[in-house]
Coordinates of C-alpha atoms and ligand atoms in Angstrom, one line a residue:
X105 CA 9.5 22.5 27.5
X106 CA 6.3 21.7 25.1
X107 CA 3.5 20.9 28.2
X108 CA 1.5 20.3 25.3
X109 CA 2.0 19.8 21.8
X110 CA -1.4 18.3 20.8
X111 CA -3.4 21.5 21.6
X112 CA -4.5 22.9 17.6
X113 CA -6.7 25.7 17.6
X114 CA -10.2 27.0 16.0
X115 CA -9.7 30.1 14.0
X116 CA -11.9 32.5 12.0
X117 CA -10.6 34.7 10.0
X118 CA -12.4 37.9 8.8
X119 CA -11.9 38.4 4.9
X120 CA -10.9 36.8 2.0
X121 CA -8.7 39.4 0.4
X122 CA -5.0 39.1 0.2
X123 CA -4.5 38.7 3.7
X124 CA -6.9 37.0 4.6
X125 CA -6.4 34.1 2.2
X126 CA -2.5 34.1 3.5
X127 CA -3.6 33.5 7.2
X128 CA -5.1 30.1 6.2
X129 CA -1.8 29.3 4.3
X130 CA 0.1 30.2 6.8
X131 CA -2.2 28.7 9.3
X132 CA -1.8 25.4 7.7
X133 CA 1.7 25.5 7.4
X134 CA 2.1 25.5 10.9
X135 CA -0.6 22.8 11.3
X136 CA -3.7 24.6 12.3
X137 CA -6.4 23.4 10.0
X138 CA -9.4 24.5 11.8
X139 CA -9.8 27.3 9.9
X140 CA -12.7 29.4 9.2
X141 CA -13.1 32.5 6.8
X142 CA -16.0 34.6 6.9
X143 CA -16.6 36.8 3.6
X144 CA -18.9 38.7 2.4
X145 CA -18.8 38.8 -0.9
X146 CA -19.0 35.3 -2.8
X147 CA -15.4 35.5 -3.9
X148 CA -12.0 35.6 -3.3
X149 CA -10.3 39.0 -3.9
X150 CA -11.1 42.0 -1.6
X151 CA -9.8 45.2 -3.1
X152 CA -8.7 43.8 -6.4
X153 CA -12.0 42.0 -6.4
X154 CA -14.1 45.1 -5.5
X155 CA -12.0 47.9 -7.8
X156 CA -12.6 47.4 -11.3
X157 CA -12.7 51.2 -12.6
X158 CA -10.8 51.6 -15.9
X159 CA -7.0 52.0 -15.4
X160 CA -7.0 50.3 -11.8
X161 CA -4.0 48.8 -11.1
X162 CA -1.2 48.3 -8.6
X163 CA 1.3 50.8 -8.7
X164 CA 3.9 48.7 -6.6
X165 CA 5.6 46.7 -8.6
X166 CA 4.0 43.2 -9.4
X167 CA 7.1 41.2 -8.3
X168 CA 6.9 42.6 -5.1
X169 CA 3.6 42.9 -4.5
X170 CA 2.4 39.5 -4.6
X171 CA 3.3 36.4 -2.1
X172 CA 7.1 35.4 -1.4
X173 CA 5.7 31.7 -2.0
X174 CA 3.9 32.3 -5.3
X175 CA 6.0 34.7 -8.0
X176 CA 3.9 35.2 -11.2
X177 CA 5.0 36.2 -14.4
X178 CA 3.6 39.4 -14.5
X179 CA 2.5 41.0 -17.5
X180 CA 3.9 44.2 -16.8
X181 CA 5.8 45.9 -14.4
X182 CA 2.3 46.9 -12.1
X183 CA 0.2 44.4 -12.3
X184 CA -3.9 45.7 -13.4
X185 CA -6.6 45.2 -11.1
X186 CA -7.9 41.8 -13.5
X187 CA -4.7 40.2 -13.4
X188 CA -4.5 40.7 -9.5
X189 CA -7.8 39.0 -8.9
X190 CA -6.7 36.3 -11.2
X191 CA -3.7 36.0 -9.5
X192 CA -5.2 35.7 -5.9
X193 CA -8.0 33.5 -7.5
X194 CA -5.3 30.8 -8.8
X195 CA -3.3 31.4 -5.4
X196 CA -7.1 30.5 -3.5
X197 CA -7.2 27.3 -5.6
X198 CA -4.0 26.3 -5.8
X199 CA -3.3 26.8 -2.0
X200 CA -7.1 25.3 -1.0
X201 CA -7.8 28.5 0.5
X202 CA -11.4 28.6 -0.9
X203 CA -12.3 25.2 0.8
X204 CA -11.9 27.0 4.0
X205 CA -14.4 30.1 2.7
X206 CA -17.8 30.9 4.1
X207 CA -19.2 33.5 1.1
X208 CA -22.0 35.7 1.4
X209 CA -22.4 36.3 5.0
X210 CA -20.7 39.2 7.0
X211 CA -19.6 39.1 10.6
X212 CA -21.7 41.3 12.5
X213 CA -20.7 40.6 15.9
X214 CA -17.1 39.4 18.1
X215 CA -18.1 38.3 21.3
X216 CA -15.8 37.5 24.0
X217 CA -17.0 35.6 26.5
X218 CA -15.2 35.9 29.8
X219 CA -16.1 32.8 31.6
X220 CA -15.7 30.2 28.7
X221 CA -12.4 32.1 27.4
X222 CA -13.6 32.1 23.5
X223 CA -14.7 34.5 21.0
X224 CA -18.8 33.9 19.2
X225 CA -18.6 35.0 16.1
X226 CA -22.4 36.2 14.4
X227 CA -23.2 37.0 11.1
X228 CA -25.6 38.6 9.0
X229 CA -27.1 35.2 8.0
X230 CA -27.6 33.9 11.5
X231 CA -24.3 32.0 12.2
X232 CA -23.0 31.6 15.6
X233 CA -19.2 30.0 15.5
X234 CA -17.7 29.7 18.7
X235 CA -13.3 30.0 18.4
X236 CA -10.4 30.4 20.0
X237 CA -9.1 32.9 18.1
X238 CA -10.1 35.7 15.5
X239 CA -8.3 37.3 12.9
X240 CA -9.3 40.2 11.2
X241 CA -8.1 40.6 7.9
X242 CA -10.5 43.5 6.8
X243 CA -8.3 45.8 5.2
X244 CA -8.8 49.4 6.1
X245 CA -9.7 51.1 3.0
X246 CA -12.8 49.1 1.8
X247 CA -16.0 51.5 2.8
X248 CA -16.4 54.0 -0.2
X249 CA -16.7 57.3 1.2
X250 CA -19.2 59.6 -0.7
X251 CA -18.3 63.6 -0.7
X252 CA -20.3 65.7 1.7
X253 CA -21.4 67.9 -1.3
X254 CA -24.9 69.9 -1.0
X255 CA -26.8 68.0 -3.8
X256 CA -25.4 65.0 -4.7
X257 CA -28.7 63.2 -4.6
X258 CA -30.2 65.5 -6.9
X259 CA -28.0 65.0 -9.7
X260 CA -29.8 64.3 -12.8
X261 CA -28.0 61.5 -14.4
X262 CA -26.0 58.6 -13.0
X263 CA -23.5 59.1 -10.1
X264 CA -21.0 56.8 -8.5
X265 CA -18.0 55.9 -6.5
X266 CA -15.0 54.4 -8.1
X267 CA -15.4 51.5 -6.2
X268 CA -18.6 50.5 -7.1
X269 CA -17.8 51.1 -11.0
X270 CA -21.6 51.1 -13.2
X271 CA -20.0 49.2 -16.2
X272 CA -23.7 49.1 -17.3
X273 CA -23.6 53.1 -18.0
X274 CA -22.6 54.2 -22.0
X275 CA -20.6 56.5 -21.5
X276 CA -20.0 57.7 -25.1
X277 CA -20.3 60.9 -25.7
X278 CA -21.1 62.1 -22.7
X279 CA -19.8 64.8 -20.6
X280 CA -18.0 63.0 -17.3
X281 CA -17.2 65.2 -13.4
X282 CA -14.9 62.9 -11.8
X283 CA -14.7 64.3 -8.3
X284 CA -11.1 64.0 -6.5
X285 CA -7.8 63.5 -7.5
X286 CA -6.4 61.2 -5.1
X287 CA -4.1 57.5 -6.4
X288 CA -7.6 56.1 -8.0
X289 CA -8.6 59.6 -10.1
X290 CA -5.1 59.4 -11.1
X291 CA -5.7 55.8 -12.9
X292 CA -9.6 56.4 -13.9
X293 CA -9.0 59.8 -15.8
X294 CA -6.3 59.1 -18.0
X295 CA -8.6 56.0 -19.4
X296 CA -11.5 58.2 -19.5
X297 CA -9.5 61.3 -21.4
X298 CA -8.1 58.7 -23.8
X299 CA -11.2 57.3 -24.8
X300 CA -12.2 60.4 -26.2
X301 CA -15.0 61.7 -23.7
X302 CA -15.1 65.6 -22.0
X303 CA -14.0 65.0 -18.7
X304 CA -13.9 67.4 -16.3
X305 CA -11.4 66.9 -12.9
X306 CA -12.5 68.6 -10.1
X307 CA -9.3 69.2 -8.3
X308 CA -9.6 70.3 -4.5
X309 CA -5.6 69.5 -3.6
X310 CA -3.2 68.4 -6.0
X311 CA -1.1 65.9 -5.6
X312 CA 2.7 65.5 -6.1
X313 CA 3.0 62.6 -8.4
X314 CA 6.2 59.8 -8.6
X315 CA 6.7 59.1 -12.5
X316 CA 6.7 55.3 -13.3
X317 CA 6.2 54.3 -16.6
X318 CA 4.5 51.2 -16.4
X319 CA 6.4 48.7 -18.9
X320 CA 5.7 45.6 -20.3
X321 CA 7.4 42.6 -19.8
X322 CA 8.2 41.0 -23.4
X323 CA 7.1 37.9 -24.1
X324 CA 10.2 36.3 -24.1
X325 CA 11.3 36.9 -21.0
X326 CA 7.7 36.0 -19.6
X327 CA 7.8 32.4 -21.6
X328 CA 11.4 32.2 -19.6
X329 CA 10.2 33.1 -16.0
X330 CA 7.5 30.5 -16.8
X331 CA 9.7 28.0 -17.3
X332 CA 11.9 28.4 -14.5
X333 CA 10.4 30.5 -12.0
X334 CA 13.2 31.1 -10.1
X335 CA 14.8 33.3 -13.1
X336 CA 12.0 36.1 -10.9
X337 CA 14.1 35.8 -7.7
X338 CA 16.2 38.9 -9.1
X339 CA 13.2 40.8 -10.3
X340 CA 11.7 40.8 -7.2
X341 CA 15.0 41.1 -5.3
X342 CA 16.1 44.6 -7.2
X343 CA 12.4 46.1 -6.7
X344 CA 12.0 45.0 -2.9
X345 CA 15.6 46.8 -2.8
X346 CA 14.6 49.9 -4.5
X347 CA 11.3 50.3 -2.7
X348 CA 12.7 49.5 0.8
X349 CA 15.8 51.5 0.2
X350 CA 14.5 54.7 -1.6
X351 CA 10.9 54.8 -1.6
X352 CA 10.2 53.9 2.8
X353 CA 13.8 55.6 3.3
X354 CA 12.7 58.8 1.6
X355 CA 9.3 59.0 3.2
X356 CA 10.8 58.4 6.7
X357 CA 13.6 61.2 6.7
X358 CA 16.7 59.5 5.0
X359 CA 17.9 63.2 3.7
X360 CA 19.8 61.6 0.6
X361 CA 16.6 59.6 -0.6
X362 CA 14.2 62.4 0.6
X363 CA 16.2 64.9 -1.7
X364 CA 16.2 62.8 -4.6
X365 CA 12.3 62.0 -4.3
X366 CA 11.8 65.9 -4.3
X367 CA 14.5 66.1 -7.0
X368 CA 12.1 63.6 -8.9
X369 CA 8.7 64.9 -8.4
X370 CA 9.2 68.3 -9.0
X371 CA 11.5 68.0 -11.8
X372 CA 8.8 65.2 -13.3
X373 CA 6.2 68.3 -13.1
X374 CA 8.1 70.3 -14.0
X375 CA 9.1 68.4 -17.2
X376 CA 5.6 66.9 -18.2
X377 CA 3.6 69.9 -17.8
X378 CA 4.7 72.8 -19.9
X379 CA 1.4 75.2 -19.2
X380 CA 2.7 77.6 -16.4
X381 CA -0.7 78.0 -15.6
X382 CA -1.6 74.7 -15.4
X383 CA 1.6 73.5 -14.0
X384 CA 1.0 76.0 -10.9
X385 CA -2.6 74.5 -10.6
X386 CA -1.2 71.5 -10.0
X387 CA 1.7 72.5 -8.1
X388 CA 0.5 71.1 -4.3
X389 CA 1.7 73.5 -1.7
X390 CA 2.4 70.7 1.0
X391 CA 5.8 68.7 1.3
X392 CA 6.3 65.7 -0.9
X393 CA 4.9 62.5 0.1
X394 CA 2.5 64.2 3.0
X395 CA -0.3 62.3 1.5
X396 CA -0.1 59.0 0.0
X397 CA 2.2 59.5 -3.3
X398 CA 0.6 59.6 -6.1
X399 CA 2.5 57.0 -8.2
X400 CA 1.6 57.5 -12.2
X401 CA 3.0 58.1 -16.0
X402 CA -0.6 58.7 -17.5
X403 CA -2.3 61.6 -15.6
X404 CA 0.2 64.5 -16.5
X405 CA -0.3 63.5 -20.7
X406 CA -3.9 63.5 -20.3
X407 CA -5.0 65.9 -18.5
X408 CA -3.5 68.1 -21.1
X409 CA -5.1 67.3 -24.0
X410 CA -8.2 69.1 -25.6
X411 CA -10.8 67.2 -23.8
X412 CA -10.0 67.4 -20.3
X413 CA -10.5 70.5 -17.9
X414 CA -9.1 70.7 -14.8
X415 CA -11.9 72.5 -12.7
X416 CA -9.6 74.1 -9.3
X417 CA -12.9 76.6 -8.0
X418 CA -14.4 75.1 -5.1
X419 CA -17.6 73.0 -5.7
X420 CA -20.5 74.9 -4.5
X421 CA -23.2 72.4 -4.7
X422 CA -24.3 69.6 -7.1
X423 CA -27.6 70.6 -9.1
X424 CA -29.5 68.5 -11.9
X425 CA -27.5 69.7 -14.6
X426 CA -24.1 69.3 -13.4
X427 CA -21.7 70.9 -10.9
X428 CA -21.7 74.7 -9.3
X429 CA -19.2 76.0 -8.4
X430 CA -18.3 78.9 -6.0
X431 CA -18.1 81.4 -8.7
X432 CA -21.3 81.0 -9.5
X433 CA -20.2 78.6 -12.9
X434 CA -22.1 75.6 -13.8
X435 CA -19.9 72.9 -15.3
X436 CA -22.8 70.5 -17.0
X437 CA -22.6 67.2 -16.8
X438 CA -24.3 63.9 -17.8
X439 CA -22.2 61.3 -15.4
X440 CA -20.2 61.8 -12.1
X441 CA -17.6 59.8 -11.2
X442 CA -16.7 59.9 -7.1
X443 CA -13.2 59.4 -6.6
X444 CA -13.3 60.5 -3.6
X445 CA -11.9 58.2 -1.3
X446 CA -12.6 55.5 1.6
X447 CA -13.6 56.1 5.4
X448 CA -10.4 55.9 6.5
X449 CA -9.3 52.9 9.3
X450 CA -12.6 51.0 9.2
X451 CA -11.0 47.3 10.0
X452 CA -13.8 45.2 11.2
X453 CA -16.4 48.2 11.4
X454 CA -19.5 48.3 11.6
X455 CA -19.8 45.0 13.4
X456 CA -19.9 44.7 16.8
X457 CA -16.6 43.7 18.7
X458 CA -17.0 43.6 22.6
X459 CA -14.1 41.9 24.8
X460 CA -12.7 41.2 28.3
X461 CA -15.2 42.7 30.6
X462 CA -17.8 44.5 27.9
X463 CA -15.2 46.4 26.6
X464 CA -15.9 47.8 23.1
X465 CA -13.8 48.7 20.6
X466 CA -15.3 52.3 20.8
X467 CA -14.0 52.3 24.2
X468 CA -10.5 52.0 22.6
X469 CA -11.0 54.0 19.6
X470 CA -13.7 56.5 20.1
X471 CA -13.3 60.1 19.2
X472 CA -11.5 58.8 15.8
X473 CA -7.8 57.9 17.8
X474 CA -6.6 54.3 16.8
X475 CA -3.9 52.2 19.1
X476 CA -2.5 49.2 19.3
X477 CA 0.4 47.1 20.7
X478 CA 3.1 46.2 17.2
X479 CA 0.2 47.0 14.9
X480 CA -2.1 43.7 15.2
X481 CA -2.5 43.2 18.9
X482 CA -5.4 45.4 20.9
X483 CA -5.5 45.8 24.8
X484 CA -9.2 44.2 26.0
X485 CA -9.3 42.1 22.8
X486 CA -7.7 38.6 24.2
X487 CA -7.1 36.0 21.2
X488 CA -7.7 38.6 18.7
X489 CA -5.6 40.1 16.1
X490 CA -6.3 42.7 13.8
X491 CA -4.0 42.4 10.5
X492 CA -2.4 45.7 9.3
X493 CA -3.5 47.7 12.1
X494 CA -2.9 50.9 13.5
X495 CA 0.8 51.4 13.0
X496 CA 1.4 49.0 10.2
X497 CA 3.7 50.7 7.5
X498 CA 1.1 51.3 5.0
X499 CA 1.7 53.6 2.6
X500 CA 4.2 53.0 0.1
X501 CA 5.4 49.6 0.3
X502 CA 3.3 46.4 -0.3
X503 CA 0.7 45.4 2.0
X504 CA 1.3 42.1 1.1
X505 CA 4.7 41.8 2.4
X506 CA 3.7 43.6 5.6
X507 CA 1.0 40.8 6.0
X508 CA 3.4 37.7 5.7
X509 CA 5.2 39.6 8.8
X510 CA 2.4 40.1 10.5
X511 CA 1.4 36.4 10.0
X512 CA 4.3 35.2 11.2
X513 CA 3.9 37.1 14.3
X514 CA 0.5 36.0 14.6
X515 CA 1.6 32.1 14.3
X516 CA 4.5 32.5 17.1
X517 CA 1.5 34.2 19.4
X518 CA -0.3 31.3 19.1
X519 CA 2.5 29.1 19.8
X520 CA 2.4 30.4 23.3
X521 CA -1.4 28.7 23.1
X522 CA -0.7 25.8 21.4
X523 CA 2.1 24.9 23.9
X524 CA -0.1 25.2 26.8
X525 CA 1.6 28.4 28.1
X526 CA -1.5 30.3 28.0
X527 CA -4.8 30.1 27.0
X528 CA -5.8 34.0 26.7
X529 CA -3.5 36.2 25.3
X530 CA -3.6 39.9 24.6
X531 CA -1.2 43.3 24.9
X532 CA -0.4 45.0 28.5
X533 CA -1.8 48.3 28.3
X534 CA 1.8 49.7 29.1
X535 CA 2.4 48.3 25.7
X536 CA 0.2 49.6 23.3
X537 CA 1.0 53.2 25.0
X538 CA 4.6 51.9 24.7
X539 CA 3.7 51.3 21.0
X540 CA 1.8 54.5 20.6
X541 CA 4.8 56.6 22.0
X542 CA 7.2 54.7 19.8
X543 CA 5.2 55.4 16.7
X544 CA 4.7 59.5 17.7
X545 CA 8.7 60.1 18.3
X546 CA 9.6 58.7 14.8
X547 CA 6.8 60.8 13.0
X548 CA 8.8 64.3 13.3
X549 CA 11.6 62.9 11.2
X550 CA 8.3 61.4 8.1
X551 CA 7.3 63.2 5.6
X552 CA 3.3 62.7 6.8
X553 CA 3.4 65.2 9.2
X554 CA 4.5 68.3 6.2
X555 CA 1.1 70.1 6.5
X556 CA -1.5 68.0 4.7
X557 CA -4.9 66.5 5.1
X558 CA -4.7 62.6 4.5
X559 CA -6.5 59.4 4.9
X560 CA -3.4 58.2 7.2
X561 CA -4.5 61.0 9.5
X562 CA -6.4 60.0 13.4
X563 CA -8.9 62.9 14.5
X564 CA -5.8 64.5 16.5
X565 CA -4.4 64.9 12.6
X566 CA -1.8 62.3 13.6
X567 CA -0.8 59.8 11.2
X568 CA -1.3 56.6 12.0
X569 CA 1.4 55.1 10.0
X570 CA 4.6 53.0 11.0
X571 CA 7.3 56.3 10.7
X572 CA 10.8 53.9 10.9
X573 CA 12.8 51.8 7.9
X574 CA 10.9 48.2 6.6
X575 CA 14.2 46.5 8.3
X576 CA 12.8 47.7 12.1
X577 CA 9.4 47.1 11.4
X578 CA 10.5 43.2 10.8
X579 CA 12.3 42.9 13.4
X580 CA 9.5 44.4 15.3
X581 CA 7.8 41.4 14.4
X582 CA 10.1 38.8 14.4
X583 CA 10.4 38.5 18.1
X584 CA 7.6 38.3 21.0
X585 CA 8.4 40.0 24.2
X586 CA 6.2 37.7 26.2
X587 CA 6.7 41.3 29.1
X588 CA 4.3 42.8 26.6
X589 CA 1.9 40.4 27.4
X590 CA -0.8 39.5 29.6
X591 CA -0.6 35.6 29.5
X592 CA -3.9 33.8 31.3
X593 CA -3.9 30.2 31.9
X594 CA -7.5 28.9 32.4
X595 CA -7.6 26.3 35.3
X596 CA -9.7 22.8 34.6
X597 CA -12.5 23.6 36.6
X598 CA -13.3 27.3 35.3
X599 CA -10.5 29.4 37.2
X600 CA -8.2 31.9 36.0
X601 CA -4.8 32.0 36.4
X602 CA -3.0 35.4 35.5
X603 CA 1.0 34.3 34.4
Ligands
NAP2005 P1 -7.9 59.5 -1.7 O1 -6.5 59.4 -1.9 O2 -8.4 59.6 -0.3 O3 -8.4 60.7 -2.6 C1 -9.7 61.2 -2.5 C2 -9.8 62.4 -3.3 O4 -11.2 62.9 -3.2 C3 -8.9 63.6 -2.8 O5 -8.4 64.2 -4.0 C4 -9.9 64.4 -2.0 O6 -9.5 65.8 -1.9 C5 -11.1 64.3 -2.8 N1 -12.3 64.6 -2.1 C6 -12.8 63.9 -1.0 N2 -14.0 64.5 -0.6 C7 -14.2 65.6 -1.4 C8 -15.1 66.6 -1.4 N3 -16.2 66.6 -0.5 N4 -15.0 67.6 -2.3 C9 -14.0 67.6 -3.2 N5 -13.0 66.6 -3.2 C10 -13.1 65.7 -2.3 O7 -8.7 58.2 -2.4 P2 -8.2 57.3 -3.6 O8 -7.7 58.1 -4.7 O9 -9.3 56.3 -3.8 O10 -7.0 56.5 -3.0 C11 -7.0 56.0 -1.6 C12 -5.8 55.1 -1.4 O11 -6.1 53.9 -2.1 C13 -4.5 55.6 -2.0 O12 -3.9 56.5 -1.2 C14 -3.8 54.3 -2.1 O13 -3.2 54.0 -0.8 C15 -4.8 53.3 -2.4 N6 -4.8 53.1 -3.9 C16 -3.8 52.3 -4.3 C17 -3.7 52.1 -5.6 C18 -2.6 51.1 -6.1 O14 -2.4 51.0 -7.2 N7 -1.9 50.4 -5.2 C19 -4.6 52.6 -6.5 C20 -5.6 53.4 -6.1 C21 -5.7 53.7 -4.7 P3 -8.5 66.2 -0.7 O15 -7.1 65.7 -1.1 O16 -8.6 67.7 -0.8 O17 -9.0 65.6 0.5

């Protein structure tokens, strides 16, 4: 029975990307309005804010990759990195999502405090908010990660990551390195091939690459879904379908879609490339899908035209003039691009996040090895939740989708506070080994584990990825095992009651 149905909550929520903009919709549509969100930057966005390299895009389909509540009529099939910050900047108005926005500070510390059973929340620009609970909606690629390469500082002319794109840099006629060839190099090189520039790929693994011709929608049928929105419902329907059903069966061992994906990929290379030589350079020599697929119709066309070398010698160092490589060639250069990746897992790193009993989150993940109980709960960490954590099914899929689950989860968790039935909540250790077990016995069947170095990859080289179809991971979340769970109940003069 409801002891008590007035009890509403203060929240702050870490991050005003995608997810973090659905936790205060979602928030208020169960009622809590006492929401806070802390960004950094001074706008809505996150990664579609932050990425604004030529050719970035999504490469999940638009209609599926946007909210459940707000269909857009997408220009083309995957939507480009503009028309996704649009996109979440009409959703953060329409929805009164930036009302609820702190911009321009950056949480530096999560305090819990034991005896008063709440989190204090610091930031860079001196704020102290005291809550009940936290969410962190940090997303975990967001810290570019620059190459360990001798050199790199000494490089003559400008350098830079992807994600920090210097649109201020002419790049006409000028000979480009663009270092890695990972999902973004795949988007960035075609546009810088087909501009006309000498671009230069340094290649250290290839990467097996899903053909998807990006289409456009025809006006028509645009003016149509604008008119009735509903008329998407199929759209989305048949690319949800063909995701969940071939793309997250093939990569977790369905044999039928596992065979056609191979089918695909190799035949695609096999098709697009006709160079031998080059085909075998880009011919990886892991299994299909081992690191994040590469999901692209561009980067086969281009980098077989005139001006673009693929460079496969290791790099040796960076010098003034360019790149060296092991056998002893200098490839000169007058701009280098680094796409080479994020530090891998961040969440709420660097800041500070200490809970029950001074326990840090180092204590949990030190040595590089990431747990949690169903992906957003974290033993220690009481009232917490950590959105598409370790053991969400990133990957192939859309993270937006996974974040409405997670949501949901999240509200029906705080339920339990809302009702009175607890005032601290947070995962039984049992359970987040439980968890951690779970997620290790489906990984021999995925496609991660086929001898590759990735960015879903812990210290141990275990991938830290959800390894079971979308339908279990939903119903994963769709019901709280209160067993799970330790529940406290804070008495009225200070006490604490474990349930
Ligand atoms: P990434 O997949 O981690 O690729 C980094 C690349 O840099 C790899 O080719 C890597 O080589 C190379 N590299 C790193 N350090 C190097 C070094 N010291 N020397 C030489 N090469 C080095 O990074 P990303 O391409 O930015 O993509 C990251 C993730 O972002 C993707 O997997 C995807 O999930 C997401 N993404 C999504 C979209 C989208 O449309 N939805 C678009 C772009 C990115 P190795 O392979 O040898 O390590």
């Amino acid at each position: 029975m409801t002891q008590n149905p007035q009890r509403t909550p203060s929240v702050l929520v870490i991050g005003a990307g995608a997810t973090g903009m659905l936790a205060v919709i979602r928030l208020r549509e169960a009622g809590i309005t006492n929401v806070t969100v802390i960004e950094k930057a001074d706008r809505v966005g996150g990664t579609w804010r932050d990425n604004t390299y030529p050719g970035v895009a999504c490469d999940i389909p638009s209609h599926h990759y946007c909210y459940s509540f707000e269909p857009a009529p997408w220009k083309a099939q995957c939507a480009t990195g503009a028309e996704l910050k649009d996109y979440l900047e009409h959703v953060a108005k329409k929805y009164r999502v930036t009302e609820r926005v702190r911009f321009g500070r950056t949480v530096t510390s999560c305090l819990w405090d034991d005896a008063g059973g709440r989190w204090t929340v610091g930031t860079d620009k001196g704020d102290h908010f005291v809550v009940d609970f936290v969410i962190a909606a940090t997303g975990i690629l967001h810290h570019p990660k620059m190459p360990d390469i001798p050199g790199l500082d000494s490089f003559a002319g400008p350098a830079w990551h992807t994600a920090q794109w210097r649109h201020d840099v002419d790049l006409q006629g000028q000979r480009i390195g663009v270092i890695g060839t990972g999902s973004t190099s795949h988007q960035v090189v075609p546009e810088l091939v087909n501009a006309g520039h000498q671009v230069h790929v340094f290649q250290r693994t290839p990467q097996w690459v899903f053909p998807f011709p990006n289409l456009p929608f025809p006006e028509w049928l645009r003016r149509r879904w604008i008119a009735k929105p509903e008329r998407m419902r199929p759209w989305k329907t048949f690319y949800k379908a063909f995701i969940e059903q071939f793309f997250v069966k093939a990569t977790v061992g369905h044999p039928v879609q596992n065979a056609l994906l191979n089918a695909t990929v190799k035949g695609y290379l096999r098709l697009a490339v006709r160079n031998r030589e080059l085909r075998q350079k880009l011919t990886p020599d892991y299994g299909v899908g081992c690191k994040r697929m590469v999901v692209n119709f561009t980067f086969y066309p281009a980098i077989q035209k005139a001006n673009a070398h693929l460079e496969t010698d290791a790099i040796e160092r960076i010098e003034p003039e360019g790149v060296r490589l092991k056998t002893g060639r200098l490839v000169p250069l007058d701009a280098l691009v680094l796409s080479t990746g994020f530090h891998n897992f961040n969440y709420v790193r660097p800041m500070t996040l200490v809970g029950r009993n001074g326990h840090r989150l180092e204590d949990s993940w030190g040595h590089g090895r990431y747990t949690s109980a169903h992906a957003v709960l974290m033993a220690h960490f009481p009232n917490f939740f950590l959105m598409l954590g370790p053991g969400t099914p990133i990957g192939n899929n859309s993270v937006i989708g996974m974040a409405e689950e997670q949501l949901d989860y999240v509200v029906r968790l705080m339920g339990i506070w809302r009702r009175g039935e607890a005032d601290e909540i947070e995962p039984t250790p049992q359970a987040v080994s439980a968890f951690t077990s779970y997620i290790k016995a489906g990984l021999g069947n995925s496609v991660w584990t086929r001898g590759c170095q990735s960015w879903y990859l812990d210290a141990d080289g275990v991938p830290v990825v959800f390894p079971y179809p979308w339908q279990d991971f939903v119903r994963s979340m769709a019901k709280i095992n209160t067993n799970e769970l330790t529940m406290v109940r804070r008495q009225k003069r200070g006490g604490l009651h474990a349930l």
